[in-house]
Short mmCIF file of C-alpha atoms and ligand atoms in Angstrom, two decimals:
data_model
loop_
_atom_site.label_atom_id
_atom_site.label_comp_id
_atom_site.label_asym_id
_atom_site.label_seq_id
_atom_site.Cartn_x
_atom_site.Cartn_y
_atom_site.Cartn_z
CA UNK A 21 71.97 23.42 106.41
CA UNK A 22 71.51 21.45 109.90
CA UNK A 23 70.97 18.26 108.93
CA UNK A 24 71.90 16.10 111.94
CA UNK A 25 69.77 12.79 111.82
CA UNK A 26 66.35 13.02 113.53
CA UNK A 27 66.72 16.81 113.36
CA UNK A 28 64.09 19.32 111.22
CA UNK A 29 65.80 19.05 108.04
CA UNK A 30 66.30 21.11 105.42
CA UNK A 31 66.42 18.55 101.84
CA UNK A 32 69.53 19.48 99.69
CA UNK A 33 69.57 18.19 96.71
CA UNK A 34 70.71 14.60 95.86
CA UNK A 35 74.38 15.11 94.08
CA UNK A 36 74.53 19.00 95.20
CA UNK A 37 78.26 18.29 95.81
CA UNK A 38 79.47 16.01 93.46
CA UNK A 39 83.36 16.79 94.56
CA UNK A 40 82.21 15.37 98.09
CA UNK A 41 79.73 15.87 101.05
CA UNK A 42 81.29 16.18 104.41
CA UNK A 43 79.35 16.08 108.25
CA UNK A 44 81.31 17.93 109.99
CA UNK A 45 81.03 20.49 113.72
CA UNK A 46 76.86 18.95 113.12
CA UNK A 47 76.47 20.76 109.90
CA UNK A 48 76.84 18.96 106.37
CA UNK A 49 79.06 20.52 103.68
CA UNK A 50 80.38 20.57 101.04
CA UNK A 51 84.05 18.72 100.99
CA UNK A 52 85.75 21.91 100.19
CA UNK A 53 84.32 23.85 103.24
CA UNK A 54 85.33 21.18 105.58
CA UNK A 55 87.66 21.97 108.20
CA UNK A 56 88.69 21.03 111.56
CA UNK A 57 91.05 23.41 114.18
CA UNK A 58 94.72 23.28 113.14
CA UNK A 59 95.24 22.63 116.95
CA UNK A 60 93.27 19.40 116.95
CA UNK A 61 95.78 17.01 118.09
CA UNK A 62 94.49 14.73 115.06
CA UNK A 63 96.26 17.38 112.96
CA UNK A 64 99.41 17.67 115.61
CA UNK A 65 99.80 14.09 117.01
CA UNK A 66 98.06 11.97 114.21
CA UNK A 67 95.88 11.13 117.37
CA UNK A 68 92.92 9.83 115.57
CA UNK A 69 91.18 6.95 114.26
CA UNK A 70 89.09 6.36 111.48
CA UNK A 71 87.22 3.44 109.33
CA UNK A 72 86.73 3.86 104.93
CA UNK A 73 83.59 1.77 103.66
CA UNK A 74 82.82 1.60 100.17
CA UNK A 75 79.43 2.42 98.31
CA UNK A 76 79.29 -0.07 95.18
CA UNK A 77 76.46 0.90 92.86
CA UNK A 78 74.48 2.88 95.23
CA UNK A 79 74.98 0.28 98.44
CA UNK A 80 77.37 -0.26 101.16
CA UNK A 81 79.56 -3.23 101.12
CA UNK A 82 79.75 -4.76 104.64
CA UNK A 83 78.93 -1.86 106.48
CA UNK A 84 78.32 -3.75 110.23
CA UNK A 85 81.71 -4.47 109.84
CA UNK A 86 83.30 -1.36 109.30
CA UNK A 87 80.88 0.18 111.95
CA UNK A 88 81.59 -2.95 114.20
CA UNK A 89 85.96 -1.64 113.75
CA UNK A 90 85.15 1.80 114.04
CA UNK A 91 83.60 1.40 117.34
CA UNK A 92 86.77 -0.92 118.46
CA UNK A 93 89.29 1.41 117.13
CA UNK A 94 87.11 4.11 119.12
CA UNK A 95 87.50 2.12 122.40
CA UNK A 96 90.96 1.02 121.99
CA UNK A 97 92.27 5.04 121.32
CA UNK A 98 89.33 6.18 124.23
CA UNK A 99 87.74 8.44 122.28
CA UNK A 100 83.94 8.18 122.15
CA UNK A 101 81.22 9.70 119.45
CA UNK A 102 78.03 10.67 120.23
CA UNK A 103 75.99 8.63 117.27
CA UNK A 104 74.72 5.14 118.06
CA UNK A 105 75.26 2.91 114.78
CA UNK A 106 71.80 3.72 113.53
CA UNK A 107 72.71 7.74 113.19
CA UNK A 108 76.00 6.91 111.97
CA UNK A 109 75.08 5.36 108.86
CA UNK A 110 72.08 8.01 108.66
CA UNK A 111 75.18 10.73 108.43
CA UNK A 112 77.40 8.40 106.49
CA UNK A 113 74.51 7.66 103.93
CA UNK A 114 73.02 11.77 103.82
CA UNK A 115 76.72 12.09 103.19
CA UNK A 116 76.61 10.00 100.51
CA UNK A 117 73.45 11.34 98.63
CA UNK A 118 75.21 14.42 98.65
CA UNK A 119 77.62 13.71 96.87
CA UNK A 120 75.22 11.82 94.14
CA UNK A 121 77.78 9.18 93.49
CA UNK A 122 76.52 5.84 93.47
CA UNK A 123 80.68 4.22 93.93
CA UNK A 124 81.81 5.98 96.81
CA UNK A 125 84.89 6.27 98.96
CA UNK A 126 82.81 6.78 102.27
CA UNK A 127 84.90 7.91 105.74
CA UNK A 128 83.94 7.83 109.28
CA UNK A 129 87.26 10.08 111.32
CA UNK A 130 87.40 10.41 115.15
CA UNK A 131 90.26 12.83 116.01
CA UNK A 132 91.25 14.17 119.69
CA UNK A 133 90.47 17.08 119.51
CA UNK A 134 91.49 20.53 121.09
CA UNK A 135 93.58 20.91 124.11
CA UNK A 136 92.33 23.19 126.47
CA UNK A 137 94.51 26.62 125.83
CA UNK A 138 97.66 26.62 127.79
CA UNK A 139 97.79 22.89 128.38
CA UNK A 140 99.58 20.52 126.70
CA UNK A 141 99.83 17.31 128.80
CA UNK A 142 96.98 15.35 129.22
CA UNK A 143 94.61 14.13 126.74
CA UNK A 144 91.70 12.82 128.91
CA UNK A 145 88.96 15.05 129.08
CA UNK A 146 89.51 16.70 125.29
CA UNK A 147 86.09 16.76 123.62
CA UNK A 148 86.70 14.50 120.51
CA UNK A 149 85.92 15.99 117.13
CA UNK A 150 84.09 13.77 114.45
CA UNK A 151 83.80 13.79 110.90
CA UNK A 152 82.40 11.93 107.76
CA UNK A 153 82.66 12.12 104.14
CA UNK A 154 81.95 10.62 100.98
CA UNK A 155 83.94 11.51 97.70
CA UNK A 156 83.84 10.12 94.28
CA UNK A 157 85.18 6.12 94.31
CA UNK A 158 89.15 6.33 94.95
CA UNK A 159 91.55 3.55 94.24
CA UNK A 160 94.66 2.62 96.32
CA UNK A 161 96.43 1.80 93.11
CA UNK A 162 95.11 3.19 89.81
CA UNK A 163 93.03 0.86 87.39
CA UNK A 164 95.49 0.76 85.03
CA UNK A 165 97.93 -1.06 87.21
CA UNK A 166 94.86 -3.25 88.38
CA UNK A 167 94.36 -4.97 85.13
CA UNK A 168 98.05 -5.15 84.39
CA UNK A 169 98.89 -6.23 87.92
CA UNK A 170 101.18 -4.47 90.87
CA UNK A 171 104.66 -4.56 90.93
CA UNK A 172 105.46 -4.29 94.38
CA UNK A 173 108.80 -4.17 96.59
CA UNK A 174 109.35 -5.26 99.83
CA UNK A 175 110.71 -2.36 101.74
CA UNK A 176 113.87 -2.09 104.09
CA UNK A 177 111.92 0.03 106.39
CA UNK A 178 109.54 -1.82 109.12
CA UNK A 179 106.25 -1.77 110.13
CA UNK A 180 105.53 0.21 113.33
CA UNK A 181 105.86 -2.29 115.59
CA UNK A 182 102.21 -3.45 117.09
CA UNK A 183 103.43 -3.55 120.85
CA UNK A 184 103.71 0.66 119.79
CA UNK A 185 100.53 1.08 117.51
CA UNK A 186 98.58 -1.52 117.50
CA UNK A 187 97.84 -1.89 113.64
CA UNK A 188 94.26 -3.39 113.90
CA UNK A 189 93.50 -0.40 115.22
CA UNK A 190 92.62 1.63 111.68
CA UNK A 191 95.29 5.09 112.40
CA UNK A 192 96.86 8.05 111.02
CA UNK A 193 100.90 6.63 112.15
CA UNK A 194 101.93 6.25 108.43
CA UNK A 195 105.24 7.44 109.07
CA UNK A 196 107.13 3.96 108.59
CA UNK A 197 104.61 3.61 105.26
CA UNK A 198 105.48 6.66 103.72
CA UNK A 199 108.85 6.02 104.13
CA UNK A 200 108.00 2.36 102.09
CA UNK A 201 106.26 4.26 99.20
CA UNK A 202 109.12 6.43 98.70
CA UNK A 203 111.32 3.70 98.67
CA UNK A 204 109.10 1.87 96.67
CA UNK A 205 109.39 4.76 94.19
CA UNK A 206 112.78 4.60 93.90
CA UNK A 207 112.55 1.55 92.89
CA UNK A 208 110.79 1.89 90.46
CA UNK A 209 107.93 -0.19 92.26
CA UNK A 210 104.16 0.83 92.49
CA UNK A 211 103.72 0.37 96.31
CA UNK A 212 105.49 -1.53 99.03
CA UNK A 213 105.10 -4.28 101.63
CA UNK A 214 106.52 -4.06 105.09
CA UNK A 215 107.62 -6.66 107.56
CA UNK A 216 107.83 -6.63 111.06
CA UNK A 217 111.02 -6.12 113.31
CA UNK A 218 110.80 -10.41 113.19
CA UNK A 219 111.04 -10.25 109.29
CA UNK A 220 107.74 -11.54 108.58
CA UNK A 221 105.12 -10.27 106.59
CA UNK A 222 102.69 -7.23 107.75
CA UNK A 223 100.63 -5.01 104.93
CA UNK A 224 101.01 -2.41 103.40
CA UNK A 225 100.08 1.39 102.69
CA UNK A 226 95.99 0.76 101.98
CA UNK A 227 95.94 -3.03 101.60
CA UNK A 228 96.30 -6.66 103.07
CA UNK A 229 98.38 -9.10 101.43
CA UNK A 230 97.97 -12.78 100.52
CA UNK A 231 99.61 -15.89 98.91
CA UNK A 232 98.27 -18.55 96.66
CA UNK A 233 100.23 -21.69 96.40
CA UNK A 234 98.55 -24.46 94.97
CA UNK A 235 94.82 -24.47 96.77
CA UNK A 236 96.51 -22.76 99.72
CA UNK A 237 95.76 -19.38 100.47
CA UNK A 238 97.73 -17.65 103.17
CA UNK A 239 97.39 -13.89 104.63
CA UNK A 240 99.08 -12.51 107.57
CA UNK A 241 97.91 -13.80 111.17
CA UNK A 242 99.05 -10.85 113.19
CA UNK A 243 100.45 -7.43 112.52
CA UNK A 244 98.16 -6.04 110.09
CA UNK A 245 94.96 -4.45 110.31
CA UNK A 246 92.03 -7.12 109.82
CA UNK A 247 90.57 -5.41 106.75
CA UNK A 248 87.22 -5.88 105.81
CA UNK A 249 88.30 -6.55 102.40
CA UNK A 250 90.81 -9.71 104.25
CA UNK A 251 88.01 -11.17 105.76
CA UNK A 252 85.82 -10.55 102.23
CA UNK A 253 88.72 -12.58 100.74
CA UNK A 254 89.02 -15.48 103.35
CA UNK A 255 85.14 -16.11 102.93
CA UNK A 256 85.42 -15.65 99.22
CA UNK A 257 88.36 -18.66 99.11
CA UNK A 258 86.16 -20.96 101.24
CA UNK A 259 83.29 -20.73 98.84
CA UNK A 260 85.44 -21.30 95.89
CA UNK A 261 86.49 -24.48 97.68
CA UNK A 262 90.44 -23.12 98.23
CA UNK A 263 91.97 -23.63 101.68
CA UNK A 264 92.30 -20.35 103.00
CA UNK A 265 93.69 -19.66 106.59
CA UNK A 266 95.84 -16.49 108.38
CA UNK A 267 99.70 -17.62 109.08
CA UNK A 268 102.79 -16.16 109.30
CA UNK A 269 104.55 -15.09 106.10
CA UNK A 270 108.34 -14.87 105.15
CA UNK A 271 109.31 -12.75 102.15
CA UNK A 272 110.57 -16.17 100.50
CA UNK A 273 106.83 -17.09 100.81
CA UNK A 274 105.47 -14.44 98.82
CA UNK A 275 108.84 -14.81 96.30
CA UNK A 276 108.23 -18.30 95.84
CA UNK A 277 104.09 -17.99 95.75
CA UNK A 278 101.97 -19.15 92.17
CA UNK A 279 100.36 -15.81 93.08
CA UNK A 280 100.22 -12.90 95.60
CA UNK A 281 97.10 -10.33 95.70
CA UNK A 282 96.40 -7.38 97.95
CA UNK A 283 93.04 -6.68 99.34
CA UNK A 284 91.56 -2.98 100.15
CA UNK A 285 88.17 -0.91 99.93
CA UNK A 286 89.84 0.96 98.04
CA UNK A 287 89.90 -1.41 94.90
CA UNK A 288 88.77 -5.23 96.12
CA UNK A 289 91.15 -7.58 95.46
CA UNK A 290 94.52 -6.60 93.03
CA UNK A 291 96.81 -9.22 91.68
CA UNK A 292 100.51 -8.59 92.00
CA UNK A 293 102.68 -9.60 89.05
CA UNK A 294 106.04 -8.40 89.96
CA UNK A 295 107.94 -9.13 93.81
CA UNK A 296 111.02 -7.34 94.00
CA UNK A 297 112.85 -9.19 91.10
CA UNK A 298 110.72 -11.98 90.46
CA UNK A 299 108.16 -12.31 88.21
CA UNK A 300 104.70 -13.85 89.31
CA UNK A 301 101.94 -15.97 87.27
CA UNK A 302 103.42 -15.10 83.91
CA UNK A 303 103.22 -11.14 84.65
CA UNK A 304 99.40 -11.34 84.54
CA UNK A 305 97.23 -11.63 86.94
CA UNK A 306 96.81 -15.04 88.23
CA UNK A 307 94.03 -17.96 88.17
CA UNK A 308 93.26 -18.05 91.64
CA UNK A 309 93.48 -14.07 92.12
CA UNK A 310 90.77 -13.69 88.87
CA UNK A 311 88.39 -15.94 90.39
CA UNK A 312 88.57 -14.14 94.21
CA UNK A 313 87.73 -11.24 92.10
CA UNK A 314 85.39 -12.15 90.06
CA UNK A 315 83.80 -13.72 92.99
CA UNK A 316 84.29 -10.84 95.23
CA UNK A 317 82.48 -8.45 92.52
CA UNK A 318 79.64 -10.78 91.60
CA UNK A 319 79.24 -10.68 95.49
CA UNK A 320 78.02 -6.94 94.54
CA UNK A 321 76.15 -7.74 92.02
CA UNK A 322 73.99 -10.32 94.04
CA UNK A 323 73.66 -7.69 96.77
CA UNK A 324 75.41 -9.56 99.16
CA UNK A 325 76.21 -7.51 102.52
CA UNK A 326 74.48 -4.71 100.93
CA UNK A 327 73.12 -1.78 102.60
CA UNK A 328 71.29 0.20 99.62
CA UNK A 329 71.70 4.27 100.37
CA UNK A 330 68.23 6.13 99.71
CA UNK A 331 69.29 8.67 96.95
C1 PLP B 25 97.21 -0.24 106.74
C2 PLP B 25 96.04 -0.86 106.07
N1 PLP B 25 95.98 -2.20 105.97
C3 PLP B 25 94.95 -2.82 105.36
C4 PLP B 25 93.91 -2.09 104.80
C5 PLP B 25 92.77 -2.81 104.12
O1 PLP B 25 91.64 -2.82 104.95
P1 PLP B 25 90.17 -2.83 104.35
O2 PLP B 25 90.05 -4.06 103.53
O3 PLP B 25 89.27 -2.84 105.53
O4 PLP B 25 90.03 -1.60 103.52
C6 PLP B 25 93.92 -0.70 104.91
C7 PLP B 25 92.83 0.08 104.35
O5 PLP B 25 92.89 1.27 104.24
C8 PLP B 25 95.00 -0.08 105.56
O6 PLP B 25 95.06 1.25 105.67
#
């Protein structure tokens, strides 16, 4: 079952794990059998860093880019992997075929790894551990509140602040969004945005946010991660002729907005209808938000920043 890129290789089948294919330890396998030590310190510190590309209709959707932030999120934790770019997306795409789906939630993990026994202090030196996987398409908010929009809360709780984790860095700290969601679901809400210790505007668990007032489209310039799916959106607003640009946001912006969306691999682009108390674009999703989308999935269609996986 060795089937490390430019290694003698024995052909699975294509969709021989349709629950998910994992690379993991060298060896691919099937989701369920993937495991890494319960003393990797990506289990004990949430000292990792990862990158989630998605596989539209058997492609990749801007993979150099989420190659391009794995390797920076790699250099700013100091871990290192041993696969140039062409082997990753070998593993990434075997990973893929695997699995047989043709929309796919597709992972790329770098984790510490484990201490040497009986020390606990330093973390230079630890051979890092990585792993990939592809499962069936996922969804950071189900397509049922897609279509009818997300109601959304602005939590109490802030983001990490950056000088502490920097957030463009793609990381396991969720602590302070987990925190959000469960306020968020006591609220009644379907997910939450966070702002910084300054009060303005970050992201949120899974997504970017943005709001449309008029022709102006406005997204977070700093604390956030720069999402793949952000920059999809600020390229996607220039072509449709909108004035899109990164500033900073107040809540009041997104409460008085025509229209707020989220962006994330996991889903594209999702209208919000509901901010806090307010009500947004007649509790539908908006003008401007239906044509990013429609856009951003035509995009697909045309093969845009495709990478087609060999099935
Ligand atoms: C915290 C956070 N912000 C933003 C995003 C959106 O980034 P992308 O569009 O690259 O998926 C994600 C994606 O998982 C995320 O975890």
């Amino acid at each position: 079952m060795n089937l490390d890129p430019g290694m003698t290789r024995e052909r699975l089948e294509t969709g021989c794990w349709p629950d998910g294919a994992a690379y993991v330890d060298g060896r691919y396998v099937p989701i369920s059998d993937a495991r890494i030590s319960v003393l990797d310190f990506g289990f004990t510190r949430s000292d990792a860093c990862y990158d989630v590309v998605h596989v539209h209709d058997g492609a990749f959707f801007r993979l150099d880019d989420h190659l391009r932030r794995f390797r920076a999120s790699l250099e700013g934790v100091r871990m290192s992997i041993r696969h140039d770019d062409d082997a990753l997306t070998a593993i990434l795409a075997e990973c893929v075929r695997l699995s047989g789906h043709r929309d796919s939630y597709v992972a790329m993990v770098c984790t510490r790894g484990v201490p040497p026994a009986r020390v606990r202090g330093a973390i230079s030196g630890i051979s890092n551990t990585f792993i990939a996987y592809a499962l069936p398409w996922i969804d950071v908010l189900s397509a049922e509140i897609q279509r009818r929009g997300a109601h959304v809360m602005i939590a109490s709780t802030p983001r990490i602040p950056s000088e502490s984790v920097d957030p463009t860095i793609k990381n396991y700290n969720r602590g302070d969004m987990v925190r959000a969601m469960f306020e968020a679901e006591d609220a009644g809400a379907d997910t939450a945005i966070l702002l910084d210790l300054a009060g303005h505007v970050t992201e949120g668990p899974g997504f970017n946010v943005f709001a449309v007032s008029g022709s102006s489209v406005r997204t977070p310039a700093s604390g956030s991660l720069e999402g793949v799916t952000r920059l999809a959106a600020l390229e996607l607003c220039v072509e449709l002729g909108l004035d899109a640009a990164t500033a900073d946001l107040t809540p009041e912006d997104l409460h008085d907005a025509d229209e707020v969306f989220l962006t994330s691999t996991a889903g594209g682009i999702i209208a919000v209808t509901r901010i806090d108390n307010r009500i947004l674009s007649n509790d539908s999703p908006g003008p401007v938000t239906r044509r990013v989308t429609d856009l951003y999935w035509k995009w697909h269609r045309d093969g845009r920043h495709a990478t087609p996986v060999a099935y």
